mmCIF file of C-alpha atoms in Angstrom:
data_model
loop_
_atom_site.group_PDB
_atom_site.id
_atom_site.type_symbol
_atom_site.label_atom_id
_atom_site.label_comp_id
_atom_site.label_asym_id
_atom_site.label_seq_id
_atom_site.Cartn_x
_atom_site.Cartn_y
_atom_site.Cartn_z
ATOM 1 C CA MET A 9 -145.948 41.485 90.664
ATOM 2 C CA ASN A 10 -142.614 41.906 89.093
ATOM 3 C CA SER A 11 -142.544 45.406 90.149
ATOM 4 C CA VAL A 12 -143.568 44.372 93.680
ATOM 5 C CA ILE A 13 -140.607 42.067 94.039
ATOM 6 C CA ALA A 14 -137.778 44.260 94.863
ATOM 7 C CA THR A 15 -134.357 43.705 93.454
ATOM 8 C CA PRO A 16 -132.038 42.604 96.174
ATOM 9 C CA PRO A 17 -129.309 45.028 96.939
ATOM 10 C CA PRO A 18 -125.914 44.155 95.527
ATOM 11 C CA LEU A 19 -123.381 42.517 97.712
ATOM 12 C CA PRO A 20 -120.528 44.565 98.988
ATOM 13 C CA HIS A 21 -117.858 42.861 96.809
ATOM 14 C CA HIS A 22 -119.905 43.418 93.717
ATOM 15 C CA LEU A 23 -120.012 47.061 94.528
ATOM 16 C CA TYR A 24 -116.219 47.102 94.486
ATOM 17 C CA ASN A 25 -115.975 45.475 91.066
ATOM 18 C CA ALA A 26 -118.501 47.810 89.637
ATOM 19 C CA ARG A 27 -116.201 50.718 90.099
ATOM 20 C CA LEU A 28 -113.560 49.234 87.756
ATOM 21 C CA SER A 29 -113.497 49.879 84.046
ATOM 22 C CA PRO A 30 -115.265 47.438 81.788
ATOM 23 C CA SER A 31 -113.513 44.100 81.332
ATOM 24 C CA ARG A 32 -111.012 43.926 78.457
ATOM 25 C CA SER A 33 -108.152 41.759 77.307
ATOM 26 C CA MET A 34 -104.866 42.118 79.168
ATOM 27 C CA SER A 35 -102.789 41.815 75.964
ATOM 28 C CA PHE A 36 -101.486 44.971 74.482
ATOM 29 C CA PRO A 37 -103.307 46.101 71.419
ATOM 30 C CA VAL A 38 -101.243 45.651 68.198
ATOM 31 C CA SER A 39 -102.108 47.396 65.040
ATOM 32 C CA VAL A 40 -102.988 45.295 62.062
ATOM 33 C CA SER A 41 -100.411 46.908 59.766
ATOM 34 C CA SER A 42 -97.530 46.342 62.147
ATOM 35 C CA SER A 43 -98.449 42.687 62.662
ATOM 36 C CA ARG A 44 -98.701 42.145 58.957
ATOM 37 C CA LYS A 45 -95.323 43.803 58.369
ATOM 38 C CA ARG A 46 -93.651 41.660 60.949
ATOM 39 C CA LYS A 47 -95.218 38.594 59.466
ATOM 40 C CA ALA A 48 -93.973 39.493 56.032
ATOM 41 C CA GLU A 49 -90.503 40.106 57.361
ATOM 42 C CA ASP A 50 -90.571 36.761 59.160
ATOM 43 C CA GLU A 51 -91.678 34.936 56.021
ATOM 44 C CA GLU A 52 -89.120 36.707 53.710
ATOM 45 C CA PRO A 53 -85.635 36.511 55.268
ATOM 46 C CA ASN A 54 -82.855 38.704 53.985
ATOM 47 C CA SER A 55 -80.237 37.596 51.486
ATOM 48 C CA ASP A 56 -77.665 36.592 54.150
ATOM 49 C CA ASP A 57 -80.214 34.373 55.835
ATOM 50 C CA ARG A 58 -81.167 32.836 52.533
ATOM 51 C CA MET A 59 -77.554 32.019 51.647
ATOM 52 C CA SER A 60 -76.876 30.431 55.014
ATOM 53 C CA ALA A 61 -80.214 28.711 55.272
ATOM 54 C CA SER A 62 -80.245 27.071 51.861
ATOM 55 C CA PRO A 63 -76.675 26.189 50.748
ATOM 56 C CA SER A 64 -77.964 23.628 48.302
ATOM 57 C CA ASN A 65 -79.777 26.284 46.322
ATOM 58 C CA SER A 66 -76.791 28.654 46.174
ATOM 59 C CA PRO A 67 -73.520 27.121 44.793
ATOM 60 C CA SER A 68 -70.384 27.539 46.841
ATOM 61 C CA ILE A 69 -67.425 29.561 45.688
ATOM 62 C CA ALA A 70 -65.366 26.457 44.842
ATOM 63 C CA SER A 71 -68.052 25.119 42.485
ATOM 64 C CA ARG A 72 -68.804 28.378 40.781
ATOM 65 C CA SER A 73 -67.848 28.431 37.145
ATOM 66 C CA LEU A 74 -64.922 30.723 36.326
ATOM 67 C CA PRO A 75 -64.642 32.742 33.154
ATOM 68 C CA ILE A 76 -63.215 30.941 30.171
ATOM 69 C CA ASN A 77 -60.152 33.127 29.918
ATOM 70 C CA ARG A 78 -59.271 32.395 33.542
ATOM 71 C CA GLN A 79 -59.661 28.647 33.058
ATOM 72 C CA MET A 80 -57.309 28.582 30.045
ATOM 73 C CA LYS A 81 -54.598 30.618 31.732
ATOM 74 C CA ARG A 82 -51.699 28.491 33.006
ATOM 75 C CA ALA A 83 -49.204 29.224 35.676
ATOM 76 C CA LYS A 84 -45.833 30.411 34.388
ATOM 77 C CA TYR A 85 -42.670 28.758 35.733
ATOM 78 C CA GLY A 86 -39.100 29.939 35.484
ATOM 79 C CA PRO A 87 -36.098 27.830 34.310
ATOM 80 C CA VAL A 88 -35.371 24.777 36.438
ATOM 81 C CA GLY A 89 -31.969 23.072 36.623
ATOM 82 C CA ARG A 90 -31.681 19.460 35.495
ATOM 83 C CA PRO A 91 -28.772 17.128 34.609
ATOM 84 C CA LEU A 92 -27.717 16.449 31.029
ATOM 85 C CA ALA A 93 -29.177 13.521 29.154
ATOM 86 C CA LEU A 94 -26.806 10.643 28.412
ATOM 87 C CA PRO A 95 -26.210 11.482 24.705
ATOM 88 C CA ARG A 96 -25.279 15.094 25.561
ATOM 89 C CA LEU A 97 -23.093 13.984 28.442
ATOM 90 C CA LEU A 98 -21.147 11.603 26.199
ATOM 91 C CA GLU A 99 -20.567 14.434 23.720
ATOM 92 C CA THR A 100 -18.640 16.379 26.353
ATOM 93 C CA LEU A 101 -16.227 13.516 27.179
ATOM 94 C CA ASP A 102 -12.886 13.240 25.440
ATOM 95 C CA ALA A 103 -11.348 9.899 24.523
ATOM 96 C CA ASP A 104 -9.434 9.505 27.783
ATOM 97 C CA SER A 105 -12.438 10.361 29.965
ATOM 98 C CA LEU A 106 -14.700 8.036 27.999
ATOM 99 C CA ARG A 107 -12.206 5.189 28.310
ATOM 100 C CA GLY A 108 -11.964 5.822 32.047
ATOM 101 C CA VAL A 109 -15.729 5.720 32.491
ATOM 102 C CA LEU A 110 -16.060 2.563 30.400
ATOM 103 C CA LYS A 111 -13.213 0.851 32.243
ATOM 104 C CA SER A 112 -14.767 1.704 35.616
ATOM 105 C CA ILE A 113 -18.123 0.254 34.527
ATOM 106 C CA CYS A 114 -16.478 -2.923 33.227
ATOM 107 C CA ASP A 115 -14.521 -3.342 36.459
ATOM 108 C CA HIS A 116 -17.713 -3.136 38.549
ATOM 109 C CA HIS A 117 -19.727 -5.305 36.121
ATOM 110 C CA PRO A 118 -17.606 -8.091 34.562
ATOM 111 C CA SER A 119 -20.506 -9.213 32.384
ATOM 112 C CA ILE A 120 -20.515 -5.820 30.686
ATOM 113 C CA GLY A 121 -16.767 -6.149 30.138
ATOM 114 C CA SER A 122 -17.294 -9.454 28.343
ATOM 115 C CA GLU A 123 -19.993 -7.862 26.226
ATOM 116 C CA VAL A 124 -17.652 -5.038 25.218
ATOM 117 C CA VAL A 125 -14.894 -7.487 24.269
ATOM 118 C CA ASN A 126 -17.282 -9.522 22.118
ATOM 119 C CA THR A 127 -18.924 -6.559 20.369
ATOM 120 C CA ALA A 128 -16.014 -4.124 19.945
ATOM 121 C CA PRO A 129 -14.372 -4.101 16.494
ATOM 122 C CA ARG A 130 -10.975 -5.721 16.157
ATOM 123 C CA PRO A 131 -8.060 -3.303 16.528
ATOM 124 C CA SER A 132 -6.369 -2.568 13.240
ATOM 125 C CA VAL A 133 -2.612 -2.434 12.721
ATOM 126 C CA THR A 134 -2.779 1.335 12.285
ATOM 127 C CA SER A 135 -4.733 1.916 15.496
ATOM 128 C CA ALA A 136 -2.508 -0.398 17.537
ATOM 129 C CA LEU A 137 0.699 1.217 16.291
ATOM 130 C CA GLY A 138 -0.859 4.619 16.948
ATOM 131 C CA VAL A 139 -1.396 3.708 20.600
ATOM 132 C CA LEU A 140 2.189 2.476 20.900
ATOM 133 C CA LYS A 141 3.496 5.687 19.356
ATOM 134 C CA ASN A 142 1.537 7.681 21.934
ATOM 135 C CA TYR A 143 3.315 5.767 24.689
ATOM 136 C CA GLU A 144 6.602 6.402 22.902
ATOM 137 C CA SER A 145 5.895 10.145 22.759
ATOM 138 C CA ALA A 146 5.122 10.150 26.485
ATOM 139 C CA LEU A 147 8.482 8.456 27.072
ATOM 140 C CA GLN A 148 10.366 11.110 25.110
ATOM 141 C CA VAL A 149 8.623 13.942 26.957
ATOM 142 C CA SER A 150 9.448 12.472 30.376
ATOM 143 C CA PHE A 151 13.220 12.782 29.905
ATOM 144 C CA PRO A 152 14.811 15.419 32.154
ATOM 145 C CA PHE A 153 15.902 18.637 30.527
ATOM 146 C CA GLY A 154 19.647 18.771 29.991
ATOM 147 C CA GLY A 155 22.213 16.426 31.432
ATOM 148 C CA ASN A 156 23.110 12.911 30.320
ATOM 149 C CA SER A 157 20.041 11.220 28.806
ATOM 150 C CA THR A 158 21.552 7.731 29.192
ATOM 151 C CA SER A 159 22.492 7.977 32.870
ATOM 152 C CA ASP A 160 20.894 6.137 35.751
ATOM 153 C CA TYR A 161 19.265 9.388 36.864
ATOM 154 C CA ALA A 162 17.551 9.770 33.480
ATOM 155 C CA TYR A 163 16.485 6.117 33.589
ATOM 156 C CA ASN A 164 14.855 6.560 36.991
ATOM 157 C CA ARG A 165 13.015 9.634 35.727
ATOM 158 C CA VAL A 166 11.533 7.835 32.705
ATOM 159 C CA ARG A 167 11.187 4.353 34.183
ATOM 160 C CA LEU A 168 7.399 4.520 34.646
ATOM 161 C CA THR A 169 6.691 5.674 31.094
ATOM 162 C CA LEU A 170 9.225 3.140 29.744
ATOM 163 C CA MET A 171 7.459 0.296 31.574
ATOM 164 C CA ALA A 172 4.100 1.531 30.253
ATOM 165 C CA LEU A 173 5.418 1.358 26.674
ATOM 166 C CA LEU A 174 6.879 -2.127 27.127
ATOM 167 C CA ASP A 175 3.678 -3.398 28.780
ATOM 168 C CA ALA A 176 1.572 -2.079 25.910
ATOM 169 C CA LEU A 177 3.937 -3.686 23.405
ATOM 170 C CA ASN A 178 3.692 -7.025 25.215
ATOM 171 C CA ASP A 179 -0.115 -6.798 25.223
ATOM 172 C CA PHE A 180 -0.604 -5.817 21.569
ATOM 173 C CA THR A 181 1.904 -8.232 20.014
ATOM 174 C CA PRO A 182 0.033 -11.496 20.841
ATOM 175 C CA HIS A 183 -3.153 -10.025 19.369
ATOM 176 C CA PHE A 184 -1.546 -9.977 15.898
ATOM 177 C CA LEU A 185 -0.010 -13.437 16.112
ATOM 178 C CA PRO A 186 -1.579 -16.696 14.899
ATOM 179 C CA PRO A 187 -3.923 -18.300 15.609
ATOM 180 C CA ASN A 188 -5.644 -15.107 16.829
ATOM 181 C CA GLU A 189 -4.663 -13.347 13.581
ATOM 182 C CA SER A 190 -5.103 -15.475 10.474
ATOM 183 C CA GLN A 191 -3.883 -12.911 7.926
ATOM 184 C CA ALA A 192 -0.110 -13.097 7.555
ATOM 185 C CA SER A 193 0.011 -9.636 5.993
ATOM 186 C CA GLN A 194 -1.534 -8.105 9.115
ATOM 187 C CA SER A 195 0.886 -9.915 11.400
ATOM 188 C CA LEU A 196 3.931 -8.934 9.347
ATOM 189 C CA SER A 197 2.861 -5.299 9.125
ATOM 190 C CA PHE A 198 2.431 -5.025 12.885
ATOM 191 C CA LEU A 199 5.761 -6.707 13.612
ATOM 192 C CA ASP A 200 7.476 -4.344 11.193
ATOM 193 C CA GLY A 201 6.161 -1.287 13.072
ATOM 194 C CA ALA A 202 6.715 -2.804 16.523
ATOM 195 C CA THR A 203 10.332 -3.638 15.686
ATOM 196 C CA ASP A 204 10.951 -0.013 14.685
ATOM 197 C CA ILE A 205 9.693 1.069 18.115
ATOM 198 C CA ILE A 206 12.138 -1.297 19.814
ATOM 199 C CA HIS A 207 14.961 0.153 17.699
ATOM 200 C CA ARG A 208 14.136 3.608 19.066
ATOM 201 C CA LEU A 209 14.284 2.568 22.712
ATOM 202 C CA PRO A 210 17.114 4.383 24.521
ATOM 203 C CA ASP A 211 20.479 2.718 25.115
ATOM 204 C CA TRP A 212 21.529 3.179 28.742
ATOM 205 C CA ASP A 213 24.933 3.344 30.337
ATOM 206 C CA SER A 214 24.055 0.553 32.748
ATOM 207 C CA PHE A 215 23.912 -3.027 31.481
ATOM 208 C CA GLN A 216 21.049 -3.777 33.848
ATOM 209 C CA ASN A 217 18.925 -1.015 32.372
ATOM 210 C CA ASN A 218 19.556 -2.264 28.826
ATOM 211 C CA LEU A 219 17.983 -5.651 29.585
ATOM 212 C CA HIS A 220 14.547 -4.257 28.687
ATOM 213 C CA LYS A 221 15.628 -3.568 25.112
ATOM 214 C CA GLN A 222 17.456 -6.881 24.756
ATOM 215 C CA ASN A 223 14.413 -8.792 26.002
ATOM 216 C CA GLY A 224 12.278 -6.820 23.559
ATOM 217 C CA TYR A 225 14.443 -7.962 20.641
ATOM 218 C CA GLU A 226 14.293 -11.552 21.837
ATOM 219 C CA GLU A 227 10.510 -11.565 22.088
ATOM 220 C CA ILE A 228 9.956 -9.819 18.763
ATOM 221 C CA SER A 229 12.329 -12.248 17.034
ATOM 222 C CA LYS A 230 10.263 -15.189 18.299
ATOM 223 C CA ALA A 231 7.120 -13.461 17.042
ATOM 224 C CA TRP A 232 8.642 -13.027 13.565
ATOM 225 C CA ALA A 233 9.635 -16.688 13.458
ATOM 226 C CA LEU A 234 6.136 -17.824 14.462
ATOM 227 C CA VAL A 235 4.453 -15.758 11.768
ATOM 228 C CA ILE A 236 6.913 -16.974 9.121
ATOM 229 C CA ARG A 237 6.306 -20.637 10.008
ATOM 230 C CA GLU A 238 2.527 -20.273 10.008
ATOM 231 C CA SER A 239 2.597 -18.307 6.760
ATOM 232 C CA ALA A 240 4.594 -21.087 5.082
ATOM 233 C CA LYS A 241 1.752 -23.511 5.840
ATOM 234 C CA ARG A 242 -0.700 -21.479 3.746
ATOM 235 C CA ALA A 243 -0.350 -21.511 -0.023
ATOM 236 C CA GLY A 244 3.295 -22.461 0.144
ATOM 237 C CA GLY A 245 4.249 -19.261 1.940
ATOM 238 C CA ILE A 246 3.320 -17.140 -1.043
ATOM 239 C CA GLN A 247 2.745 -14.145 1.220
ATOM 240 C CA LEU A 248 6.440 -14.121 2.123
ATOM 241 C CA HIS A 249 7.407 -13.624 -1.522
ATOM 242 C CA TYR A 250 5.599 -10.299 -1.792
ATOM 243 C CA GLY A 251 6.323 -7.021 -0.069
ATOM 244 C CA GLY A 252 10.055 -7.574 0.254
ATOM 245 C CA TRP A 253 9.802 -9.076 3.731
ATOM 246 C CA ASP A 254 13.160 -10.774 3.422
ATOM 247 C CA GLN A 255 14.819 -7.404 2.851
ATOM 248 C CA LYS A 256 12.881 -5.717 5.664
ATOM 249 C CA LEU A 257 13.732 -8.440 8.141
ATOM 250 C CA ALA A 258 17.395 -8.305 7.122
ATOM 251 C CA ARG A 259 17.412 -4.543 7.765
ATOM 252 C CA HIS A 260 15.803 -5.053 11.204
ATOM 253 C CA ASN A 261 18.376 -7.692 12.077
ATOM 254 C CA GLN A 262 21.208 -5.375 11.094
ATOM 255 C CA GLN A 263 19.844 -2.559 13.281
ATOM 256 C CA ALA A 264 19.419 -5.023 16.174
ATOM 257 C CA ASN A 265 23.054 -6.138 15.859
ATOM 258 C CA GLY A 266 22.034 -9.663 14.885
ATOM 259 C CA ARG A 267 19.522 -10.189 17.692
ATOM 260 C CA LEU A 268 16.835 -11.224 15.175
ATOM 261 C CA HIS A 269 18.913 -14.080 13.785
ATOM 262 C CA GLU A 270 16.220 -16.630 14.723
ATOM 263 C CA ALA A 271 13.638 -14.945 12.529
ATOM 264 C CA VAL A 272 16.106 -14.403 9.683
ATOM 265 C CA GLY A 273 17.124 -18.084 9.741
ATOM 266 C CA GLU A 274 13.482 -19.192 9.667
ATOM 267 C CA LEU A 275 12.720 -16.969 6.686
ATOM 268 C CA ASN A 276 15.778 -18.119 4.728
ATOM 269 C CA THR A 277 14.806 -21.742 5.286
ATOM 270 C CA ILE A 278 11.280 -21.176 3.980
ATOM 271 C CA LEU A 279 12.450 -19.242 0.938
ATOM 272 C CA ALA A 280 15.015 -21.897 0.080
ATOM 273 C CA TRP A 281 12.405 -24.638 0.408
ATOM 274 C CA THR A 282 9.918 -22.822 -1.806
ATOM 275 C CA GLY A 283 12.488 -21.920 -4.436
ATOM 276 C CA GLY A 284 12.896 -18.307 -3.444
ATOM 277 C CA GLN A 285 10.952 -17.077 -6.466
ATOM 278 C CA PRO A 286 9.076 -13.886 -5.544
ATOM 279 C CA HIS A 287 6.938 -14.007 -8.658
ATOM 280 C CA ALA A 288 5.985 -16.976 -10.800
ATOM 281 C CA GLN A 289 6.481 -16.325 -14.492
ATOM 282 C CA PRO A 290 3.784 -18.192 -16.447
ATOM 283 C CA SER A 291 4.638 -19.288 -20.005
ATOM 284 C CA HIS A 292 2.865 -17.473 -22.775
ATOM 285 C CA ARG A 293 0.281 -19.467 -24.657
ATOM 286 C CA GLY A 294 -1.888 -18.452 -27.506
ATOM 287 C CA ASP A 295 -4.761 -16.243 -26.647
ATOM 288 C CA ASP A 296 -6.966 -18.108 -29.005
ATOM 289 C CA VAL A 297 -9.900 -19.575 -27.144
ATOM 290 C CA SER A 298 -10.008 -22.557 -29.411
ATOM 291 C CA SER A 299 -6.433 -23.567 -28.530
ATOM 292 C CA VAL A 300 -7.299 -23.515 -24.824
ATOM 293 C CA ARG A 301 -10.362 -25.623 -25.530
ATOM 294 C CA GLN A 302 -8.255 -28.144 -27.455
ATOM 295 C CA GLU A 303 -5.783 -28.413 -24.582
ATOM 296 C CA LEU A 304 -8.614 -29.009 -22.114
ATOM 297 C CA LEU A 305 -10.133 -31.724 -24.285
ATOM 298 C CA SER A 306 -6.796 -33.448 -24.872
ATOM 299 C CA GLY A 307 -5.786 -33.265 -21.217
ATOM 300 C CA THR A 308 -2.598 -31.343 -21.914
ATOM 301 C CA TYR A 309 -3.694 -27.999 -20.460
ATOM 302 C CA GLY A 310 -1.117 -26.648 -18.033
ATOM 303 C CA SER A 311 1.536 -29.178 -18.930
ATOM 304 C CA ASN A 312 3.963 -26.410 -19.869
ATOM 305 C CA LEU A 313 3.531 -24.514 -16.569
ATOM 306 C CA PRO A 314 6.307 -24.713 -13.954
ATOM 307 C CA VAL A 315 5.663 -27.013 -11.039
ATOM 308 C CA ARG A 316 6.596 -25.659 -7.614
ATOM 309 C CA VAL A 317 7.753 -28.088 -4.954
ATOM 310 C CA GLY A 318 7.357 -27.346 -1.296
ATOM 311 C CA PRO A 319 4.962 -27.483 1.665
ATOM 312 C CA TRP A 320 1.417 -26.454 0.741
#
């Protein structure tokens, strides 16, 4: 029966499809080896891709450790200019420059000036007279070369240095007078040197120009008299009996043509009041210790010593 039933003829459009090649995939065939190779290449990127893709796994250049010798190497620098330290700077200053710097600082800061006055050592007689002699040397150098050294022209040439010497003398003299100076020997020594400086002041042709020297004698005579009076109040003026001050003052008065008569009169009065004995001559007693002890016990020790009368 199956054979009786005839197979229907194919439709026209089926006949058209039958002429084509058997059905197959439209994708291009790829070999297995090439696909595997590409897959391996995709899974294993090159070194550049790895460095850029995983920065955390590869340290950067900044964090890479350098060799030890490169880490210990320091940069070398050439000489660099810098100012001197204060101790070295002070070593280069002479006395005049140092005084100028100190004076400028004290002028701008009065408190520092007071500190310097309170802490600086007291000027000695030698140092003070040395300063005055420096002013005197400057006066001698300032005289004009040749010509009359006592003329008004010479006076005008040296007037500034002469005033500087007189000002310094007026400033230093009160420092060595009582009550600022309690030692009569220091006061007398300074006045002796200061009076010699006044003697060496030039004598001018003009009376007006000579007033500086005459005033200097007047002031120094008053200073002598003050020291003599104050010295007489201490230990009966015993300091005036040593050193030959009566003879020195008499010589100064003679060179000053009697302008120191006030000081000479004061000294003569003190010496006459105190007996005028430069040295006390003690009587000789036995050197035996027992005799001294007996005199002390009997109350007669010192009864044979001379008694000096005068202000004590």
